[in-house]
PDB file of C-alpha atoms in Angstrom:
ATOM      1  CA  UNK V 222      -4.769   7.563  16.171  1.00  0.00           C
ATOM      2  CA  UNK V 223      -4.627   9.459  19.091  1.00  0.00           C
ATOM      3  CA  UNK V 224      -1.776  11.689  19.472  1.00  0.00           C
ATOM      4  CA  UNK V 225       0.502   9.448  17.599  1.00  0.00           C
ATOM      5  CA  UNK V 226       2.268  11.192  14.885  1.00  0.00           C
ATOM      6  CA  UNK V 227       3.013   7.928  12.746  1.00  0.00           C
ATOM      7  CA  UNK V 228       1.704   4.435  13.387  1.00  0.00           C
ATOM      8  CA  UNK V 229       3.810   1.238  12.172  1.00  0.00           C
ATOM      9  CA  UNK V 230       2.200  -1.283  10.249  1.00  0.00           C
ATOM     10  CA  UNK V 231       2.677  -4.527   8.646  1.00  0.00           C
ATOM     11  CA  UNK V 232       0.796  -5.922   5.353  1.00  0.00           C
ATOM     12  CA  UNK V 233      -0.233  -9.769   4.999  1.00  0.00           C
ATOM     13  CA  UNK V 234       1.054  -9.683   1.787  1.00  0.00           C
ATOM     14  CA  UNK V 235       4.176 -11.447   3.434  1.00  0.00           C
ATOM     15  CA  UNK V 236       1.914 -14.059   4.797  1.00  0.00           C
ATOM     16  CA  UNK V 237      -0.842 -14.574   1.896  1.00  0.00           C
ATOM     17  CA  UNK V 238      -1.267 -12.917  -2.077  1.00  0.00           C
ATOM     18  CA  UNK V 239      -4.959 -12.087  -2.719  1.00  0.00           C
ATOM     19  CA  UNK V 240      -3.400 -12.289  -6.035  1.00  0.00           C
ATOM     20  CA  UNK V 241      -1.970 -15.834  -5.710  1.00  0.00           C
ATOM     21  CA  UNK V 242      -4.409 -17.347  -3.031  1.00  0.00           C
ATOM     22  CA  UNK V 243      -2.358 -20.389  -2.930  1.00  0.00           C
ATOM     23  CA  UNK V 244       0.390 -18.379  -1.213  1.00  0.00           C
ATOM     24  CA  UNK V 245       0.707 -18.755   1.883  1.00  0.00           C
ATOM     25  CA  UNK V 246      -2.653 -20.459   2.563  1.00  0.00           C
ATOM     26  CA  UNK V 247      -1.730 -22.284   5.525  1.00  0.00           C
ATOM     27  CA  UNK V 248      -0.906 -19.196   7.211  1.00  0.00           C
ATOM     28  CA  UNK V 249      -3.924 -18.203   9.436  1.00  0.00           C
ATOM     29  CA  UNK V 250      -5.256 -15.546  10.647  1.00  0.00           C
ATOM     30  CA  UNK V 251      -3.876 -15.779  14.110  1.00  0.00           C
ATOM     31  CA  UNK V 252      -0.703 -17.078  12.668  1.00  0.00           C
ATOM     32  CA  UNK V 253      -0.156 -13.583  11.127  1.00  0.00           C
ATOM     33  CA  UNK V 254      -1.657 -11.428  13.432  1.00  0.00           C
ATOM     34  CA  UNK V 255       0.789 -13.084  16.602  1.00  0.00           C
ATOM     35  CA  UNK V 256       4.067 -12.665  14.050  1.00  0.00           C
ATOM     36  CA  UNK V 257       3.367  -8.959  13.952  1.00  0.00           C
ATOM     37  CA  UNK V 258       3.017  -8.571  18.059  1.00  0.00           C
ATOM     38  CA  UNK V 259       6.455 -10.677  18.172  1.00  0.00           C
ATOM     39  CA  UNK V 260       7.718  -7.993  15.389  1.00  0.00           C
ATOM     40  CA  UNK V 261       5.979  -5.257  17.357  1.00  0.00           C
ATOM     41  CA  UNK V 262       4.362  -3.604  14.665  1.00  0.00           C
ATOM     42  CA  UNK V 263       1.100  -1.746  16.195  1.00  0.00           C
ATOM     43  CA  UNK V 264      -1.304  -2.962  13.166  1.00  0.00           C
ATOM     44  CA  UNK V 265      -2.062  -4.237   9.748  1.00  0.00           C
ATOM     45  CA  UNK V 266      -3.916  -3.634   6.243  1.00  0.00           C
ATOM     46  CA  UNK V 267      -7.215  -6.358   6.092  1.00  0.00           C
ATOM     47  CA  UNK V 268      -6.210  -9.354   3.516  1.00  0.00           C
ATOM     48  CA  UNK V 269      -8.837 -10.911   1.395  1.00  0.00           C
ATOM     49  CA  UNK V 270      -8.568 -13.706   3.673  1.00  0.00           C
ATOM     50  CA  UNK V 271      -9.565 -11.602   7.371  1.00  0.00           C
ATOM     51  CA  UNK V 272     -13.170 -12.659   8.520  1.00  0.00           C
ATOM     52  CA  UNK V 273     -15.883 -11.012   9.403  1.00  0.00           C
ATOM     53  CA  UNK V 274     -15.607  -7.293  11.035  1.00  0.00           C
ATOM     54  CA  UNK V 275     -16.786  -8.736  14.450  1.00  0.00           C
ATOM     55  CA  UNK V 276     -14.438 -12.105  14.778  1.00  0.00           C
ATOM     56  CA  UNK V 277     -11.549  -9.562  13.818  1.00  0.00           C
ATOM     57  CA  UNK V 278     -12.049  -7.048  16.131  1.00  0.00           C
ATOM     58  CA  UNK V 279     -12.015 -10.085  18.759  1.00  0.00           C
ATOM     59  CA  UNK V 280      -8.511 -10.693  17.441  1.00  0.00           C
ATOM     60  CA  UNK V 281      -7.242  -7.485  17.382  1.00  0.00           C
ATOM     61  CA  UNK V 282      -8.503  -6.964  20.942  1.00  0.00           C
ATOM     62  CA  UNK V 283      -6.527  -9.318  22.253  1.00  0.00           C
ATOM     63  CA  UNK V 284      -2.988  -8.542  20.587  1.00  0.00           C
ATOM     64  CA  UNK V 285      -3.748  -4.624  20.773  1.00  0.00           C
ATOM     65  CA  UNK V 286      -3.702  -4.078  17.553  1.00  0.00           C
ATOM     66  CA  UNK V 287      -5.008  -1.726  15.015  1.00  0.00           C
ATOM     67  CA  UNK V 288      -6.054  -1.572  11.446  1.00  0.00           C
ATOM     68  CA  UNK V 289      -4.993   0.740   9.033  1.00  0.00           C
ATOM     69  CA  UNK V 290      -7.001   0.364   6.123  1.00  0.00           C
ATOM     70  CA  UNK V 291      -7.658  -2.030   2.470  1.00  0.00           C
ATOM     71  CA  UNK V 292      -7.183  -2.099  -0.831  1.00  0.00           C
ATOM     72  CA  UNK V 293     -10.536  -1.532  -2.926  1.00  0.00           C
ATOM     73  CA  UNK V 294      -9.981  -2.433  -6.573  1.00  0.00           C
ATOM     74  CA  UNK V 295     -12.313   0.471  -8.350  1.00  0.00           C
ATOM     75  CA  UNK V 296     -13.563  -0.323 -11.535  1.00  0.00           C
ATOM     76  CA  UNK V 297     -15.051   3.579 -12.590  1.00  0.00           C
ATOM     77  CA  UNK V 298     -13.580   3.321 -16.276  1.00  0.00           C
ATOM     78  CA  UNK V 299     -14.955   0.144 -16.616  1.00  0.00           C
ATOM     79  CA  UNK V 300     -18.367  -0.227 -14.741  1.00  0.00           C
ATOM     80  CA  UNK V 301     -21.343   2.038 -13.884  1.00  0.00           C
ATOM     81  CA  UNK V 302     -20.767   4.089 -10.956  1.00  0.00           C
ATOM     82  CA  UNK V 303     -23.666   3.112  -9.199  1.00  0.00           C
ATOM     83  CA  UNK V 304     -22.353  -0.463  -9.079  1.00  0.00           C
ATOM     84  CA  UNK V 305     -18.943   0.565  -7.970  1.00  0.00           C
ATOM     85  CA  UNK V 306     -20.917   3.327  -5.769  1.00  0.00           C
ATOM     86  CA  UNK V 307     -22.560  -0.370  -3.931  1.00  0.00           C
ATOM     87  CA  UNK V 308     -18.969  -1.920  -3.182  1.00  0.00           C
ATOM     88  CA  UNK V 309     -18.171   1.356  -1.743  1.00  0.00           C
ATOM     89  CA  UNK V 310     -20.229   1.938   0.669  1.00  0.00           C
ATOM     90  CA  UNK V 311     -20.289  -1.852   1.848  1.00  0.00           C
ATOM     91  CA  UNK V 312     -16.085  -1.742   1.931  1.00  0.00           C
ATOM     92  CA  UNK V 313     -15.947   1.767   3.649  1.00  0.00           C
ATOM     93  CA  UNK V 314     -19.034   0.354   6.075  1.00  0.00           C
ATOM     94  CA  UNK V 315     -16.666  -2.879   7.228  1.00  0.00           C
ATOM     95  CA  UNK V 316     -13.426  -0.720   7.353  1.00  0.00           C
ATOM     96  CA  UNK V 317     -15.425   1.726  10.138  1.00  0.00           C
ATOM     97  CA  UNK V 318     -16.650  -1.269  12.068  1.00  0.00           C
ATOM     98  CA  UNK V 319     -12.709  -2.229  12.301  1.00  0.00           C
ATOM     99  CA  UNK V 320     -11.626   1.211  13.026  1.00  0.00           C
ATOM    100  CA  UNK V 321      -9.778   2.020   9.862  1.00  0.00           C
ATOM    101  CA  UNK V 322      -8.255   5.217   8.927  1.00  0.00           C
ATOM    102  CA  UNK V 323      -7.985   4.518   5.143  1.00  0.00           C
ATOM    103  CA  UNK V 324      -9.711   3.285   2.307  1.00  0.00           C
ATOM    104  CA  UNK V 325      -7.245   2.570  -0.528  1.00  0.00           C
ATOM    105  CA  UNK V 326      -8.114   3.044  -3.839  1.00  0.00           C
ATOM    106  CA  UNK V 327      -6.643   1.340  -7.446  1.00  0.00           C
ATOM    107  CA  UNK V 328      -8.384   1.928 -10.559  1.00  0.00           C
ATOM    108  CA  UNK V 329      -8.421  -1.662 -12.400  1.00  0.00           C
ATOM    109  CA  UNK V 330      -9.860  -1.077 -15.698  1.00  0.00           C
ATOM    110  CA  UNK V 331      -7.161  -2.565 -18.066  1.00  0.00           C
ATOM    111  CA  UNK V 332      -4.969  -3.471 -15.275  1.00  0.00           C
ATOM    112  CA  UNK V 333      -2.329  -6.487 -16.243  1.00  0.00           C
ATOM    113  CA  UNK V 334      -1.182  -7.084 -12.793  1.00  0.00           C
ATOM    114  CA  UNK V 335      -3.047 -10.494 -12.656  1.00  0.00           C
ATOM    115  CA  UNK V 336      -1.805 -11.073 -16.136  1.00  0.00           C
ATOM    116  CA  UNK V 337       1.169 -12.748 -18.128  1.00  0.00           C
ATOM    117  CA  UNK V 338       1.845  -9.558 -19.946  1.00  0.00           C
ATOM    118  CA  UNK V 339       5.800  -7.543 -19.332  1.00  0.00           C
ATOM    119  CA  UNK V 340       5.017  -5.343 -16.447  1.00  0.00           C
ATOM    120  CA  UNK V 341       7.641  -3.017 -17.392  1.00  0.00           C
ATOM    121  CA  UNK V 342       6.703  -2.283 -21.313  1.00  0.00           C
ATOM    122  CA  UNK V 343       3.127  -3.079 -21.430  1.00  0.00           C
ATOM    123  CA  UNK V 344       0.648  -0.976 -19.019  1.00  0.00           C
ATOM    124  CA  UNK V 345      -2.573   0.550 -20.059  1.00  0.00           C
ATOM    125  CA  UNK V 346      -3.298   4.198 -20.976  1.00  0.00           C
ATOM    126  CA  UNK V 347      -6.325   6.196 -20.429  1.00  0.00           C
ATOM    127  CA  UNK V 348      -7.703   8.458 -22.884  1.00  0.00           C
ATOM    128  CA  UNK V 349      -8.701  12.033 -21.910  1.00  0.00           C
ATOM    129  CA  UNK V 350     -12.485  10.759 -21.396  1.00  0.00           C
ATOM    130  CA  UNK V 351     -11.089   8.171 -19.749  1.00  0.00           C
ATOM    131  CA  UNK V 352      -9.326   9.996 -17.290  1.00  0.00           C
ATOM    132  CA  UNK V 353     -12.298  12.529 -16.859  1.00  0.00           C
ATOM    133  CA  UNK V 354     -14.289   9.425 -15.662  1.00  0.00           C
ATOM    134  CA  UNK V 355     -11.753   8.296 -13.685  1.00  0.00           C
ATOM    135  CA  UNK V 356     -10.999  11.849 -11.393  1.00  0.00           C
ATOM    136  CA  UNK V 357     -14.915  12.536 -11.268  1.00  0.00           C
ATOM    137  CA  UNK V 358     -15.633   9.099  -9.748  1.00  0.00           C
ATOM    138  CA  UNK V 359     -12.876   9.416  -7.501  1.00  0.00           C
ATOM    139  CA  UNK V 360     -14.493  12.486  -5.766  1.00  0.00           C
ATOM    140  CA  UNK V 361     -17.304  11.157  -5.677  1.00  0.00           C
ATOM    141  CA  UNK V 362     -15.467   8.043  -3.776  1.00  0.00           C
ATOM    142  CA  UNK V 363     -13.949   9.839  -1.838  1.00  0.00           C
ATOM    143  CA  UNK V 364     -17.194  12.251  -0.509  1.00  0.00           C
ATOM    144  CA  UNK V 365     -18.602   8.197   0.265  1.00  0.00           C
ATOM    145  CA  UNK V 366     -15.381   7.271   2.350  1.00  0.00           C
ATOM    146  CA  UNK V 367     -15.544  10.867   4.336  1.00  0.00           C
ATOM    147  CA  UNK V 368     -19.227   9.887   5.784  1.00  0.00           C
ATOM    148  CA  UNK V 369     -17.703   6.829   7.186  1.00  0.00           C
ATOM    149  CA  UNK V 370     -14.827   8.758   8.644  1.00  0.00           C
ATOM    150  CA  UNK V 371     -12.233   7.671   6.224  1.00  0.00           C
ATOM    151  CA  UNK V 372      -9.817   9.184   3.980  1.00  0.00           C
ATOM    152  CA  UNK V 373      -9.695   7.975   0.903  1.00  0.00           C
ATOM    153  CA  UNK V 374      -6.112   7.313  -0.605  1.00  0.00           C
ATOM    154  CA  UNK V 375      -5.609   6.523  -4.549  1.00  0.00           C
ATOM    155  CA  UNK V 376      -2.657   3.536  -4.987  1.00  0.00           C
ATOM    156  CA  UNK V 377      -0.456   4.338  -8.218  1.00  0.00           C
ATOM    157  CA  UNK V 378       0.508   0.604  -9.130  1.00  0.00           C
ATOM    158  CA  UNK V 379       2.741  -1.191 -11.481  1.00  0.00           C
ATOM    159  CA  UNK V 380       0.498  -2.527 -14.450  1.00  0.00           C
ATOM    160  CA  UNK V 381      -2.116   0.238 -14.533  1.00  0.00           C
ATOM    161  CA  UNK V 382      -3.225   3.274 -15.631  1.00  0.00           C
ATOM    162  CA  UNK V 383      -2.317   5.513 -13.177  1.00  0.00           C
ATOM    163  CA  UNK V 384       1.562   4.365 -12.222  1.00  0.00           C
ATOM    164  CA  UNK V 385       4.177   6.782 -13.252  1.00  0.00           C
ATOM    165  CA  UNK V 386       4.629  10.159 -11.715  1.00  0.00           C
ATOM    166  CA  UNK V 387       3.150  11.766 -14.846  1.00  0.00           C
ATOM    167  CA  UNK V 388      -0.079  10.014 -14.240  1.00  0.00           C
ATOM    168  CA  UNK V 389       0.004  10.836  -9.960  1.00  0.00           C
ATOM    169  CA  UNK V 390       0.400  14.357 -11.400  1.00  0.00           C
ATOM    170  CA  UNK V 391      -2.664  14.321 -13.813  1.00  0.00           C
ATOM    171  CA  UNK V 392      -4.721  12.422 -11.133  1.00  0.00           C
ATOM    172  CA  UNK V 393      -3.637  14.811  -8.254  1.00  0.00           C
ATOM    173  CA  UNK V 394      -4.127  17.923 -10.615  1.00  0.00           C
ATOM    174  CA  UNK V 395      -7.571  16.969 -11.601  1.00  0.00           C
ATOM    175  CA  UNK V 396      -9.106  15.193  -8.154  1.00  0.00           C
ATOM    176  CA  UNK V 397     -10.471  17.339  -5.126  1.00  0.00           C
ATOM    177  CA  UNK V 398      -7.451  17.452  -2.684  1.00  0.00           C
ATOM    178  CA  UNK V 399     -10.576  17.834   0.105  1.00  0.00           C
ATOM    179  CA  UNK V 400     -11.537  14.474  -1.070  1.00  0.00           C
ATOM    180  CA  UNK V 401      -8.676  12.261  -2.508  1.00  0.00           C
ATOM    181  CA  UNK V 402      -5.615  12.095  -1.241  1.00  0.00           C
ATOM    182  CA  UNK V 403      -2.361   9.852  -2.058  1.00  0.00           C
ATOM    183  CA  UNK V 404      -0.500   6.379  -1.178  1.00  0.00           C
ATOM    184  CA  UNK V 405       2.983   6.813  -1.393  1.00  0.00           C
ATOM    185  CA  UNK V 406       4.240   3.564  -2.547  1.00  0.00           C
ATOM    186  CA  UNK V 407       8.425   3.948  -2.588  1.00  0.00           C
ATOM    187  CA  UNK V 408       8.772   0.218  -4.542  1.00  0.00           C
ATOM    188  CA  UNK V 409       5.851   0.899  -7.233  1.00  0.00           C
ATOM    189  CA  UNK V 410       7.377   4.285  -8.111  1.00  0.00           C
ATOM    190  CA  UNK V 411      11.013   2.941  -8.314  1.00  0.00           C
ATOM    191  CA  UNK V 412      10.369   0.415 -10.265  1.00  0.00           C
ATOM    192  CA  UNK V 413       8.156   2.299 -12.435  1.00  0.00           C
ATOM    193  CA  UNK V 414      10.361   5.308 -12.911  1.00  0.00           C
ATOM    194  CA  UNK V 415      13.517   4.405 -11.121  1.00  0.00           C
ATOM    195  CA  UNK V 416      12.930   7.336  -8.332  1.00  0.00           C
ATOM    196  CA  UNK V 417      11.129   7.980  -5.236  1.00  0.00           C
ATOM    197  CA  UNK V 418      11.888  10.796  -3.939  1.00  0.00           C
ATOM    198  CA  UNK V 419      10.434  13.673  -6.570  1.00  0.00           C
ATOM    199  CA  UNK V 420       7.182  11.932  -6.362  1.00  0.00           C
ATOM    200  CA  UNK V 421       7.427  12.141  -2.477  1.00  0.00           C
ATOM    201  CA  UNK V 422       8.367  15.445  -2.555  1.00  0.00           C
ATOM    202  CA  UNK V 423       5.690  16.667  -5.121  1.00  0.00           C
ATOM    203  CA  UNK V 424       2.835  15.656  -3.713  1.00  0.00           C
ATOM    204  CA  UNK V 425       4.011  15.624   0.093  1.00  0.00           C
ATOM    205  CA  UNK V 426       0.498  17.447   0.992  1.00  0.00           C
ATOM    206  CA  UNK V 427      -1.647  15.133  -0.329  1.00  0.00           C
ATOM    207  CA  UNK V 428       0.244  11.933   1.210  1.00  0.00           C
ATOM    208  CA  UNK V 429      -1.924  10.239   3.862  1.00  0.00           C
ATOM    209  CA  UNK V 430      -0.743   6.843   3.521  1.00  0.00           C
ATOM    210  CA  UNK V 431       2.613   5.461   3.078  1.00  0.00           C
ATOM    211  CA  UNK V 432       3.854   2.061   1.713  1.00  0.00           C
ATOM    212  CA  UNK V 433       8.011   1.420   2.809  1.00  0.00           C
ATOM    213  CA  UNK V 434       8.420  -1.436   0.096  1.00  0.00           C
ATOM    214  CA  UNK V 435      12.176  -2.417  -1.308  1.00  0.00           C
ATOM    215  CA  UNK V 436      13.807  -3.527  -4.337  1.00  0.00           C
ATOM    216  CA  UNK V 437      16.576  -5.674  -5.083  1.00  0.00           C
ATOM    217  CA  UNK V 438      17.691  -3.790  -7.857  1.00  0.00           C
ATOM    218  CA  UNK V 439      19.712  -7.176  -8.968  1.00  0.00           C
ATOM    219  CA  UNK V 440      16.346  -9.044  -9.389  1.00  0.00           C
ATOM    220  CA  UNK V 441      14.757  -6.349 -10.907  1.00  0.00           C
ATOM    221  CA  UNK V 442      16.939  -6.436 -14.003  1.00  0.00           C
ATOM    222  CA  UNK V 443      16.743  -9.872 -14.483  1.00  0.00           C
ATOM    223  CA  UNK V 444      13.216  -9.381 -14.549  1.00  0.00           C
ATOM    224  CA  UNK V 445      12.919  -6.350 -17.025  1.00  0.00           C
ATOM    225  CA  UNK V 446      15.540  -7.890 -19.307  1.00  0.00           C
ATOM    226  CA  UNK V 447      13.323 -11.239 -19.082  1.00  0.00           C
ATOM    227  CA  UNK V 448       9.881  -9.004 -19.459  1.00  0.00           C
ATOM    228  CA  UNK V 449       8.330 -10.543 -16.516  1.00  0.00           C
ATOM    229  CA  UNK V 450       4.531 -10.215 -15.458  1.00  0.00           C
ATOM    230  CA  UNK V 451       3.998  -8.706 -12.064  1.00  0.00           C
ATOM    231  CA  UNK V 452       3.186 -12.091 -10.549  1.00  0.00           C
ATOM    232  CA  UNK V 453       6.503 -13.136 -11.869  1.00  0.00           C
ATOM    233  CA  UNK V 454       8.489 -10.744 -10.807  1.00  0.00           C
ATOM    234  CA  UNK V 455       7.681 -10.403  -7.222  1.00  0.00           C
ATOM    235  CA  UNK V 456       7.354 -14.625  -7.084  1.00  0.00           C
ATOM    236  CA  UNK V 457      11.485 -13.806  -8.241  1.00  0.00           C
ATOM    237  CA  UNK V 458      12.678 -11.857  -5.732  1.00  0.00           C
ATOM    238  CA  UNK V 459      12.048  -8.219  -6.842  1.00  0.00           C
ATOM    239  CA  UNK V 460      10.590  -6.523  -3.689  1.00  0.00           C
ATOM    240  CA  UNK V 461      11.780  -7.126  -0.061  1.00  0.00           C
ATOM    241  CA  UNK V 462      11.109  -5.203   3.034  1.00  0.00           C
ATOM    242  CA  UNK V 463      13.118  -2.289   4.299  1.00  0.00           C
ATOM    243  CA  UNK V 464      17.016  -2.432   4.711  1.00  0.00           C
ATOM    244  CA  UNK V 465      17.239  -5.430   2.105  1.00  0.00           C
ATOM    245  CA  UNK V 466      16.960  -3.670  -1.125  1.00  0.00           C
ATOM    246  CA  UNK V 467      18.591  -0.658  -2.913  1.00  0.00           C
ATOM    247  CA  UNK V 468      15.851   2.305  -1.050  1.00  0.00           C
ATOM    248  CA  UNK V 469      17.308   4.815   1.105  1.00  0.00           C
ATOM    249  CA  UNK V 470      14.176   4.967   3.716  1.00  0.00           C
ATOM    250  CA  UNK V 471      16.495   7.083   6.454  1.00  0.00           C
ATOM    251  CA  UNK V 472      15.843  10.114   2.678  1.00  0.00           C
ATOM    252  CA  UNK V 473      11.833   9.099   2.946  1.00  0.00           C
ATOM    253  CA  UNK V 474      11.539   9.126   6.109  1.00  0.00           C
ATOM    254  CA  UNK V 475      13.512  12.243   6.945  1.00  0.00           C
ATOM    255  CA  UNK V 476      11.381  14.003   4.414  1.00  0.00           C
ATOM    256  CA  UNK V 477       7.972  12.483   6.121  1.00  0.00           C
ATOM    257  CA  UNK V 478       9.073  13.663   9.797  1.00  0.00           C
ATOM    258  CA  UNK V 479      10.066  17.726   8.573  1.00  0.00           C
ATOM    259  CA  UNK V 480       6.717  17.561   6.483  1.00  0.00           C
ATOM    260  CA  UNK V 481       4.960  16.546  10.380  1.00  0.00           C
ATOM    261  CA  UNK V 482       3.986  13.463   8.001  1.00  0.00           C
ATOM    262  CA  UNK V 483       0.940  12.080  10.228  1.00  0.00           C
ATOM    263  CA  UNK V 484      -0.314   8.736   9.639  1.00  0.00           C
ATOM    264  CA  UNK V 485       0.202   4.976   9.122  1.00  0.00           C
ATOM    265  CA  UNK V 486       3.920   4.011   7.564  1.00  0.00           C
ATOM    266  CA  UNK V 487       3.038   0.168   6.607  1.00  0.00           C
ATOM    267  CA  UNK V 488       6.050  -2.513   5.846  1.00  0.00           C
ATOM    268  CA  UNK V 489       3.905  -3.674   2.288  1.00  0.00           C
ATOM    269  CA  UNK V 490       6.498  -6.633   0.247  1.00  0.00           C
ATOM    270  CA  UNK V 491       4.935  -9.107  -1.919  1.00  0.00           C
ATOM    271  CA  UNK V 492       7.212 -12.162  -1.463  1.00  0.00           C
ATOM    272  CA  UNK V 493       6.698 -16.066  -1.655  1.00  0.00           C
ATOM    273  CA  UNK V 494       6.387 -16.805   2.034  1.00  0.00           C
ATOM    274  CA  UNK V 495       8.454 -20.173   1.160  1.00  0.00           C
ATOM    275  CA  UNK V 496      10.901 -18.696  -0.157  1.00  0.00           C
ATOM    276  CA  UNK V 497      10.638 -15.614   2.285  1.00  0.00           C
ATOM    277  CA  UNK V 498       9.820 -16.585   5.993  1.00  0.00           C
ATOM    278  CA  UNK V 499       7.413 -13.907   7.083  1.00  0.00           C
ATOM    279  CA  UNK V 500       8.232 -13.898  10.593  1.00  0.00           C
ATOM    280  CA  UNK V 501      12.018 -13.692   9.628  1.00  0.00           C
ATOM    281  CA  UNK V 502      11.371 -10.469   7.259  1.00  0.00           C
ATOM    282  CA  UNK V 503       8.927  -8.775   9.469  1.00  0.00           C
ATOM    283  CA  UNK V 504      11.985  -8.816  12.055  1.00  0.00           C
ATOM    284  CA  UNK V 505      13.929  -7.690   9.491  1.00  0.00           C
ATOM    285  CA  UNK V 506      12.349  -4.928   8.999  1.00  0.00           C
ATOM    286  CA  UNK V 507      11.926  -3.843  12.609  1.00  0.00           C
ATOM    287  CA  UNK V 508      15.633  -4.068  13.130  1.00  0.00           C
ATOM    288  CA  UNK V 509      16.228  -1.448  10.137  1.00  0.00           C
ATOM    289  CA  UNK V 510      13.039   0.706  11.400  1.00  0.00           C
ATOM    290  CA  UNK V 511      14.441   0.701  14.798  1.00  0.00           C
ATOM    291  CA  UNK V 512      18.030   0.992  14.068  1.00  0.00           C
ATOM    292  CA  UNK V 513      18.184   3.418  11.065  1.00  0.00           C
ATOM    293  CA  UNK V 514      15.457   5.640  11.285  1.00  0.00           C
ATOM    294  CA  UNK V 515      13.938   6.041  14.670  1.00  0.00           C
ATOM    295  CA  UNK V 516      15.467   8.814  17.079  1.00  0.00           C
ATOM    296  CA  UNK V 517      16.078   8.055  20.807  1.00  0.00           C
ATOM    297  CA  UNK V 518      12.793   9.608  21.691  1.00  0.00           C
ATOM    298  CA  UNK V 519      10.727   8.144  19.149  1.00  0.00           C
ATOM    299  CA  UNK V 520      12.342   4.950  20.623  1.00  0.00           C
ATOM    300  CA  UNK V 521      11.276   5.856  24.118  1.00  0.00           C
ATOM    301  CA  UNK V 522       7.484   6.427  22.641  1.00  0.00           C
ATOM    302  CA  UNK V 523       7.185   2.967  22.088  1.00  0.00           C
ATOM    303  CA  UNK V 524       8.257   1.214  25.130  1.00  0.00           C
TER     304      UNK V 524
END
């Protein structure tokens, strides 16, 4: 990261779902990676579609591009560690070879985010146990992504056990801060508890990841009144990059630069790509980056 105070990134979510793997298929690898140069974003989060570490870092080579990091769905309620421990190792192993800086974290045990259960009334609870499991494993996740010279970064996500700022505060009060540190997500915490900025501000020390996601607020009642699944909702509408929903970022982001926030901000909105041009919405969002919250220096930093 050099002596970059905060790197801009792009997810493929706008180009391809893991989720829906239909979405977006014919958009390739190069495809993507060429839209974010033209959008001049300096790097990405790895898709379930990216190849091999060694044909990437061929692509990335030749756009200048970085990676930030990837989402590892943890199964530590669920599964016995040392399975979970296996997946681990071989994600954080790839993730070095491609110079990564993160390895994000979602517990999945009794997640409904794949499934046609109401997003908004129906997520899973842990019991105490439960969450015991869940905070021990973490550590120990997070001492495995430390030898490969990543930080490991826990997700709070719609559908899941650990999604309102309740359950960041258990899992933050009850993990290692040396060892597991925090994704801010600004559209998973609105829609989850309608605000974004007491979570931010809570937890500002353990943030080492940061997901600028927006919400048509619009969409998103249709969608609660209709008690939508995840896939439904964002298929609708409900989350859109930065500038094009109802999230202050120029709050966020004044908040991130006082705190000396350090790290990768990453443009993350699950959309249809035919309904949502990626290429059209990652400029989008580099228009509102560069025209509502960068300074005059910062701007002179990147040219």
């Amino acid at each position: 990261m050099a002596d970059q105070k905060i790197l801009w990134g792009i997810a493929p979510i706008g180009w391809r779902n893991d989720d829906i793997p239909e979405i977006g298929a014919g958009n390739t690898l190069s495809h993507l990676l060429s839209d974010i140069v033209v959008a001049r974003f300096q790097g990405t989060e790895v898709g379930g579609f990216f190849p091999d570490a060694k044909t990437l870092n061929k692509e990335l080579e030749l756009r200048n591009l970085k990676i930030a990091g990837q989402w590892f769905s943890s199964y530590l309620i669920r599964d016995p560690f040392e399975s979970v421990s296996k997946e681990f190792h071989a994600h954080c192993a790839y993730l070095e070879e491609v110079g990564a800086s993160v390895a994000v974290v979602s517990e999945q045990t009794y997640s409904i985010q794949q499934s046609e259960q109401n997003i908004f009334t129906e997520k899973p609870m842990f019991t105490d146990s439960e969450w015991l499991t869940l905070c021990e494993g973490l550590n120990e996740l997070g001492k495995i992504a430390q030898r490969y010279g990543l930080t490991l970064v826990y997700h709070h996500h719609m559908g899941t056990g650990v999604q309102t700022l309740a359950e960041v505060d258990r899992l933050m009060e009850n993990t290692d801060p040396t060892l597991v540190s925090l994704l801010y997500d600004t559209g998973h915490i609105y829609v989850s508890d309608n605000d974004y900025m007491l979570l931010l501000t809570k937890h500002l020390d353990r943030i080492k990841h940061v997901h600028f996601k927006d919400v048509r607020s619009d969409i998103l009642a249709k969608c609660q009144e209709q008690g939508q699944s995840f896939l439904q909702s964002f298929l609708a509408g409900m989350f859109t990059v930065p500038g094009d929903g109802c999230i202050d970022f120029t709050k966020v982001y004044d908040v991130l630069l006082t705190h000396d926030y350090r790290g990768w901000i990453v443009v993350e909105a699950e959309q249809d790509p035919a309904k949502a041009h990626p290429l059209e919405y990652a400029l989008k969002a580099r228009q509102y980056i560069d025209e509502k919250l960068l300074t005059t220096d910062e701007m002179k930093e990147r040219i």
